Coordinates of C-alpha atoms and ligand atoms in Angstrom, one line a residue:
M14 CA 24.7 18.1 -11.5
D15 CA 23.2 19.1 -14.9
V16 CA 20.1 17.5 -16.3
F17 CA 22.0 15.5 -19.0
T18 CA 24.4 14.0 -16.4
A19 CA 21.4 12.8 -14.4
I20 CA 19.7 11.3 -17.5
S21 CA 22.9 9.6 -18.7
Q22 CA 24.2 8.3 -15.4
R23 CA 21.0 7.2 -13.6
S24 CA 20.1 3.5 -13.6
S25 CA 17.4 1.5 -12.0
V26 CA 18.3 0.4 -8.4
R27 CA 17.2 -3.0 -7.2
A28 CA 19.1 -3.3 -3.9
Y29 CA 18.9 -0.7 -1.1
K30 CA 20.6 0.1 2.1
A31 CA 18.5 0.4 5.2
T32 CA 19.7 4.0 5.7
D33 CA 16.8 6.4 6.0
V34 CA 16.1 9.1 3.4
E35 CA 16.4 12.6 4.8
E36 CA 13.1 14.4 5.1
D37 CA 14.4 17.5 3.1
K38 CA 15.5 15.2 0.3
L39 CA 12.1 13.5 0.2
K40 CA 10.4 16.9 0.2
K41 CA 12.5 18.1 -2.8
I42 CA 11.7 14.9 -4.7
L43 CA 7.9 15.4 -4.1
E44 CA 8.3 19.1 -5.1
A45 CA 9.8 17.9 -8.4
A46 CA 6.5 16.0 -9.0
R47 CA 4.4 18.9 -7.9
L48 CA 6.1 21.3 -10.3
S49 CA 5.8 18.9 -13.3
P50 CA 3.9 19.9 -16.4
S51 CA 0.5 18.3 -17.2
A52 CA -2.0 18.5 -20.0
S53 CA -4.3 21.5 -19.4
N54 CA -2.4 21.9 -16.1
R55 CA -4.8 19.3 -14.7
Q56 CA -2.4 18.0 -12.1
E57 CA -4.6 14.9 -11.6
W58 CA -2.2 13.1 -9.4
K59 CA -1.6 11.8 -5.9
F60 CA 1.6 10.4 -4.6
I61 CA 1.4 8.0 -1.6
V62 CA 4.6 7.9 0.5
V63 CA 4.9 4.6 2.2
K64 CA 7.4 4.0 5.0
D65 CA 5.6 1.3 7.1
K66 CA 7.5 -2.0 6.8
E67 CA 4.4 -4.2 6.8
T68 CA 2.8 -2.1 4.0
K69 CA 6.0 -2.2 1.9
E70 CA 6.1 -5.9 2.3
K71 CA 2.5 -6.2 1.1
L72 CA 3.3 -3.9 -1.9
A73 CA 6.3 -6.2 -2.8
K74 CA 3.9 -9.1 -2.8
A75 CA 1.4 -7.2 -5.0
A76 CA 4.4 -6.4 -7.3
F77 CA 4.7 -10.1 -8.1
G78 CA 7.3 -10.7 -5.3
Q79 CA 9.8 -8.0 -6.4
S80 CA 11.1 -8.0 -2.8
F81 CA 13.7 -5.2 -3.2
I82 CA 10.7 -2.7 -3.0
A83 CA 10.4 -3.6 0.7
E84 CA 14.2 -3.2 1.3
A85 CA 14.0 0.6 0.5
P86 CA 13.1 2.9 3.4
I87 CA 10.4 4.6 1.2
V88 CA 8.1 3.5 -1.6
I89 CA 6.3 6.2 -3.6
V90 CA 3.1 5.1 -5.3
A91 CA 1.9 7.4 -8.1
C92 CA -1.9 7.6 -8.8
G93 CA -4.0 9.2 -11.4
T94 CA -7.1 10.8 -9.9
E95 CA -9.1 11.6 -13.0
P96 CA -8.6 8.7 -15.3
K97 CA -11.5 9.5 -17.6
A98 CA -10.0 12.7 -19.1
M99 CA -8.6 12.2 -22.7
M100 CA -6.3 14.5 -24.6
G101 CA -7.1 15.8 -28.1
C102 CA -4.7 13.2 -29.5
G103 CA -6.8 10.4 -28.1
Q104 CA -4.5 9.3 -25.3
P105 CA -5.6 9.3 -21.7
A106 CA -4.1 12.3 -20.0
Y107 CA -3.4 10.8 -16.6
T108 CA -0.9 8.1 -17.7
V109 CA 1.1 10.7 -19.5
N110 CA 0.9 13.3 -16.7
V111 CA 1.6 11.0 -13.9
S112 CA 4.5 9.5 -15.8
I113 CA 6.1 12.9 -16.4
A114 CA 5.9 13.6 -12.7
C115 CA 7.5 10.2 -11.9
A116 CA 10.3 10.9 -14.4
F117 CA 11.0 14.2 -12.8
M118 CA 11.0 12.6 -9.3
I119 CA 13.4 9.9 -10.4
L120 CA 15.9 12.4 -11.9
Q121 CA 15.6 14.7 -8.8
A122 CA 16.3 11.6 -6.6
Y123 CA 19.4 10.8 -8.6
E124 CA 20.7 14.3 -8.2
L125 CA 20.3 13.9 -4.5
G126 CA 22.3 10.7 -4.5
L127 CA 19.2 8.5 -4.1
G128 CA 18.2 5.4 -6.1
T129 CA 14.8 4.5 -7.6
C130 CA 13.3 1.9 -9.9
W131 CA 10.2 2.6 -11.9
M132 CA 7.8 -0.3 -11.3
G133 CA 5.1 -1.1 -13.7
A134 CA 4.7 -4.8 -12.8
F135 CA 2.2 -4.9 -9.9
K136 CA -1.4 -6.0 -9.4
E137 CA -3.3 -2.8 -9.4
G138 CA -6.4 -4.1 -7.6
E139 CA -4.3 -5.6 -4.8
T140 CA -2.2 -2.4 -4.5
K141 CA -5.4 -0.2 -4.3
K142 CA -6.7 -2.5 -1.5
I143 CA -3.4 -2.2 0.5
L144 CA -3.4 1.6 0.3
N145 CA -7.1 2.3 0.5
V146 CA -7.1 3.9 -3.0
P147 CA -10.6 4.9 -4.1
E148 CA -12.3 2.9 -6.8
H149 CA -12.1 5.6 -9.5
V150 CA -8.4 6.3 -9.0
R151 CA -5.8 4.4 -11.0
V152 CA -2.3 3.4 -9.8
V153 CA 0.1 4.2 -12.6
A154 CA 3.5 3.4 -11.1
M155 CA 5.5 2.9 -7.9
T156 CA 9.1 3.3 -7.0
P157 CA 11.3 2.4 -4.1
L158 CA 13.4 5.3 -2.9
G159 CA 16.6 5.0 -1.0
Y160 CA 20.4 4.7 -1.0
S161 CA 21.7 2.2 -3.6
N162 CA 23.4 -0.9 -2.4
E163 CA 24.6 -2.1 -5.8
P164 CA 26.9 -0.8 -8.6
P165 CA 25.2 1.2 -11.4
S166 CA 24.1 -1.1 -14.2
E167 CA 25.4 -0.7 -17.8
K168 CA 23.1 1.2 -20.1
S169 CA 21.7 -0.8 -23.0
R170 CA 20.0 1.3 -25.5
K171 CA 19.1 1.3 -29.2
S172 CA 21.3 3.4 -31.5
M173 CA 20.2 6.9 -32.5
N174 CA 19.6 6.0 -36.1
Q175 CA 17.2 3.2 -35.0
I176 CA 15.0 5.6 -33.1
V177 CA 15.2 8.9 -35.0
C178 CA 14.2 9.8 -38.5
Y179 CA 13.8 13.1 -40.3
E180 CA 10.9 14.8 -42.1
K181 CA 8.8 11.5 -42.6
Y182 CA 8.4 8.3 -40.7
E183 CA 10.9 5.7 -41.9
Ligands
FMN28 C1 7.2 1.9 -17.4 C2 8.3 1.2 -16.7 C3 8.0 0.0 -16.0 C4 9.0 -0.7 -15.4 N1 8.7 -1.8 -14.5 C5 9.7 -2.4 -13.8 C6 9.4 -3.4 -12.9 O1 8.2 -3.7 -12.6 N2 10.4 -4.0 -12.3 C7 11.7 -3.7 -12.5 O2 12.6 -4.2 -11.9 N3 12.0 -2.7 -13.4 C8 11.0 -2.0 -14.0 N4 11.4 -1.0 -14.9 C9 12.8 -0.6 -15.1 C10 13.3 -1.0 -16.5 O3 13.5 -2.4 -16.6 C11 14.6 -0.2 -16.8 O4 14.3 1.2 -16.7 C12 15.2 -0.5 -18.1 O5 15.6 -1.8 -18.2 C13 16.4 0.4 -18.4 O6 17.3 0.3 -17.4 P1 17.8 1.6 -16.5 O7 16.6 2.1 -15.8 O8 18.8 1.0 -15.5 O9 18.4 2.6 -17.4 C14 10.4 -0.3 -15.5 C15 10.6 0.9 -16.3 C16 9.6 1.6 -16.8 C17 10.0 2.8 -17.6

């Protein structure tokens, strides 16, 4: 599968089969995160792989009851370990860096036939308590990982001319 096929065909998965994810596939997905680029090559990230049923159920509760998280055999929780570092442009580096790694993982998962759903709606404090995340570390995102149990959803996107302009901001 080429990259554009993965980008154009992937969609968020909110229903999962109980089927386990093969260990070699999980390793490849985590390797995609490990190889991701980051500002100053800081790599200030940590990915928590959760398989325990009870922990996944607690995470679903922390994610405002989005129960499909707990359906998936795996949940990956992506953390930024140095949240104070800023880039020259004034943006915090960790949110950008961790998000790039998550995007790479999601595309790699799709190529391997696995579904994901980027999750930003969760109570960070509760999530940190559940997973024993240190005070200074931030939780940026989480995603269930598993085999989809739903048809792919239709893509709804703005048109190209709504989002692209040339030479100057319009
Ligand atoms: C930063 C971010 C946060 C998101 N948070 C959630 C979430 O908490 N729950 C959810 O079901 N989907 C969440 N999504 C998925 C989006 O709703 C989804 O990507 C968008 O509607 C486009 O659909 P597609 O992923 O199927 O192409 C999130 C996506 C992103 C990028």
